Short mmCIF file of C-alpha atoms in Angstrom, two decimals:
data_model
loop_
_atom_site.label_atom_id
_atom_site.label_comp_id
_atom_site.label_asym_id
_atom_site.label_seq_id
_atom_site.Cartn_x
_atom_site.Cartn_y
_atom_site.Cartn_z
CA GLN A 1 11.21 29.13 81.11
CA MET A 2 11.94 25.75 82.76
CA SER A 3 15.42 25.76 81.22
CA GLN A 4 16.11 29.28 82.42
CA THR A 5 14.92 28.47 85.94
CA ALA A 6 17.23 25.43 86.00
CA LYS A 7 20.07 27.56 84.55
CA LEU A 8 20.46 25.00 81.76
CA GLU A 9 19.75 26.74 78.50
CA PRO A 10 19.73 24.78 75.23
CA PHE A 11 22.08 25.67 72.41
CA LEU A 12 19.57 24.55 69.76
CA GLY A 13 15.79 24.38 69.57
CA VAL A 14 13.81 22.89 66.67
CA LEU A 15 10.03 23.26 66.25
CA LYS A 16 8.26 20.92 63.78
CA LYS A 17 4.65 20.53 62.66
CA HIS A 18 3.23 16.99 62.59
CA ARG A 19 0.10 15.19 61.44
CA TYR A 20 -1.67 12.28 63.10
CA ASP A 21 -0.77 8.77 61.96
CA LYS A 22 -2.11 5.35 62.96
CA PHE A 23 1.20 3.61 63.73
CA LEU A 24 1.22 1.65 66.98
CA VAL A 25 4.02 3.45 68.87
CA SER A 26 4.17 6.67 66.89
CA HIS A 27 4.80 10.19 68.06
CA GLY A 28 2.48 11.55 65.39
CA LEU A 29 -0.32 13.85 66.53
CA ASP A 30 -1.88 16.87 64.91
CA GLY A 31 0.36 19.48 66.43
CA TYR A 32 3.95 20.45 67.01
CA SER A 33 7.09 18.96 68.48
CA LEU A 34 9.92 20.77 70.17
CA ALA A 35 13.44 19.37 70.34
CA LEU A 36 15.97 21.04 72.63
CA ASP A 37 19.68 20.25 72.53
CA TYR A 38 21.81 20.80 75.61
CA LYS A 39 25.51 20.50 76.22
CA VAL A 40 25.90 17.51 78.57
CA THR A 41 28.76 17.68 81.03
CA GLU A 42 29.73 15.68 84.07
CA ARG A 43 28.85 18.73 86.15
CA ASN A 44 25.32 19.30 84.77
CA TRP A 45 24.26 15.68 84.13
CA ILE A 46 22.06 15.17 87.21
CA ASP A 47 20.36 18.57 86.90
CA LEU A 48 19.80 18.01 83.18
CA GLN A 49 18.11 14.66 83.83
CA ALA A 50 15.84 16.27 86.44
CA LEU A 51 14.95 19.03 83.97
CA ALA A 52 14.19 16.52 81.21
CA HIS A 53 11.94 14.49 83.51
CA SER A 54 10.09 17.66 84.54
CA MET A 55 9.61 18.62 80.89
CA ASN A 56 8.45 15.08 80.08
CA ASP A 57 5.85 15.39 82.86
CA VAL A 58 4.51 18.60 81.29
CA VAL A 59 4.21 16.84 77.91
CA LEU A 60 2.44 13.85 79.49
CA GLU A 61 0.00 16.07 81.40
CA ALA A 62 -0.91 17.79 78.12
CA GLY A 63 -1.52 14.46 76.35
CA GLY A 64 1.62 14.76 74.25
CA ARG A 65 3.80 12.05 72.79
CA PHE A 66 7.52 11.37 72.32
CA TYR A 67 9.72 10.59 69.33
CA LEU A 68 11.37 7.42 70.57
CA ALA A 69 14.14 7.43 67.96
CA LYS A 70 15.51 10.61 69.52
CA ASP A 71 14.78 9.83 73.17
CA SER A 72 17.31 9.35 75.93
CA THR A 73 15.31 10.46 78.98
CA LEU A 74 12.00 8.57 79.09
CA ARG A 75 11.31 6.25 81.97
CA PRO A 76 9.23 3.07 81.50
CA GLU A 77 6.34 4.62 83.44
CA ASP A 78 6.34 7.60 81.02
CA VAL A 79 6.02 5.27 78.04
CA GLU A 80 3.25 3.28 79.72
CA ARG A 81 1.42 6.52 80.46
CA TYR A 82 1.47 7.90 76.93
CA LEU A 83 1.11 4.69 74.92
CA GLY A 84 -1.50 3.02 77.14
CA THR A 85 -3.13 0.04 75.44
CA SER A 86 -0.92 0.49 72.37
CA LEU A 87 2.02 -0.60 74.52
CA ASP A 88 0.16 -3.76 75.54
CA ARG A 89 -0.54 -4.53 71.87
CA PHE A 90 3.11 -3.82 70.96
CA ARG A 91 4.31 -6.27 73.62
CA GLU A 92 1.84 -8.93 72.39
CA LEU A 93 3.06 -8.56 68.80
CA LYS A 94 6.70 -8.54 69.89
CA ALA A 95 6.23 -11.76 71.89
CA GLN A 96 4.44 -13.40 68.97
CA LEU A 97 6.79 -12.29 66.19
CA ASP A 98 10.11 -12.24 68.08
CA PRO A 99 9.72 -14.67 71.01
CA GLU A 100 13.47 -14.84 71.65
CA ASN A 101 13.86 -11.02 71.61
CA LEU A 102 16.51 -11.13 68.93
CA LEU A 103 15.50 -7.68 67.65
CA THR A 104 16.11 -5.35 70.57
CA SER A 105 18.27 -2.56 71.92
CA ASP A 106 19.25 -0.94 75.20
CA GLN A 107 16.51 1.62 74.56
CA ALA A 108 13.88 -1.12 74.09
CA ALA A 109 15.02 -2.73 77.33
CA ARG A 110 14.77 0.65 79.08
CA VAL A 111 11.47 2.01 77.80
CA PHE A 112 9.53 -1.13 76.85
CA LYS A 113 10.96 -3.40 79.57
CA LEU A 114 11.98 -5.94 76.92
CA CYS A 115 14.75 -8.10 78.34
CA VAL A 116 16.86 -10.82 76.81
CA ALA A 117 19.73 -12.91 78.00
CA GLY A 118 22.94 -11.51 76.64
CA ASN A 119 23.65 -7.89 75.86
CA HIS A 120 20.44 -6.27 77.14
CA ASP A 121 19.94 -6.53 80.89
CA CYS A 122 16.67 -4.99 82.08
CA SER A 123 17.90 -4.89 85.66
CA ARG A 124 20.76 -2.58 84.69
CA GLN A 125 19.94 1.06 85.28
CA LEU A 126 21.36 3.43 82.71
CA GLY A 127 23.35 5.99 84.60
CA SER A 128 25.52 8.88 83.67
CA PRO A 129 27.47 8.61 80.43
CA PHE A 130 30.45 9.59 82.57
CA ASP A 131 30.37 6.41 84.72
#
């Protein structure tokens, strides 16, 4: 319904059943996940981001989680909200085991606020892929 209201309908939807797991930053809960694929264009980019953030808010309000390997829309505050103390523990372990942040990515810089000198600049905001 949110997609229809925004006039941005997905071309693919995948529903999967999951089980709970005890991994620190896992998406695993007893329940289901829904993945929606949209055609991204220069024209719909801003509206699509707004829709994704609105959908993320619905998931967060319901106590849901996110599959980080497939994510491109989460904001740091979303990750902090759903991981809670697990995020604090993750950051502690990361600082202990990788103090120079050699193992990182643009996504880690974006969602975990893990910054390093070099290729991953936490101050850089990821914008449109069309910039």
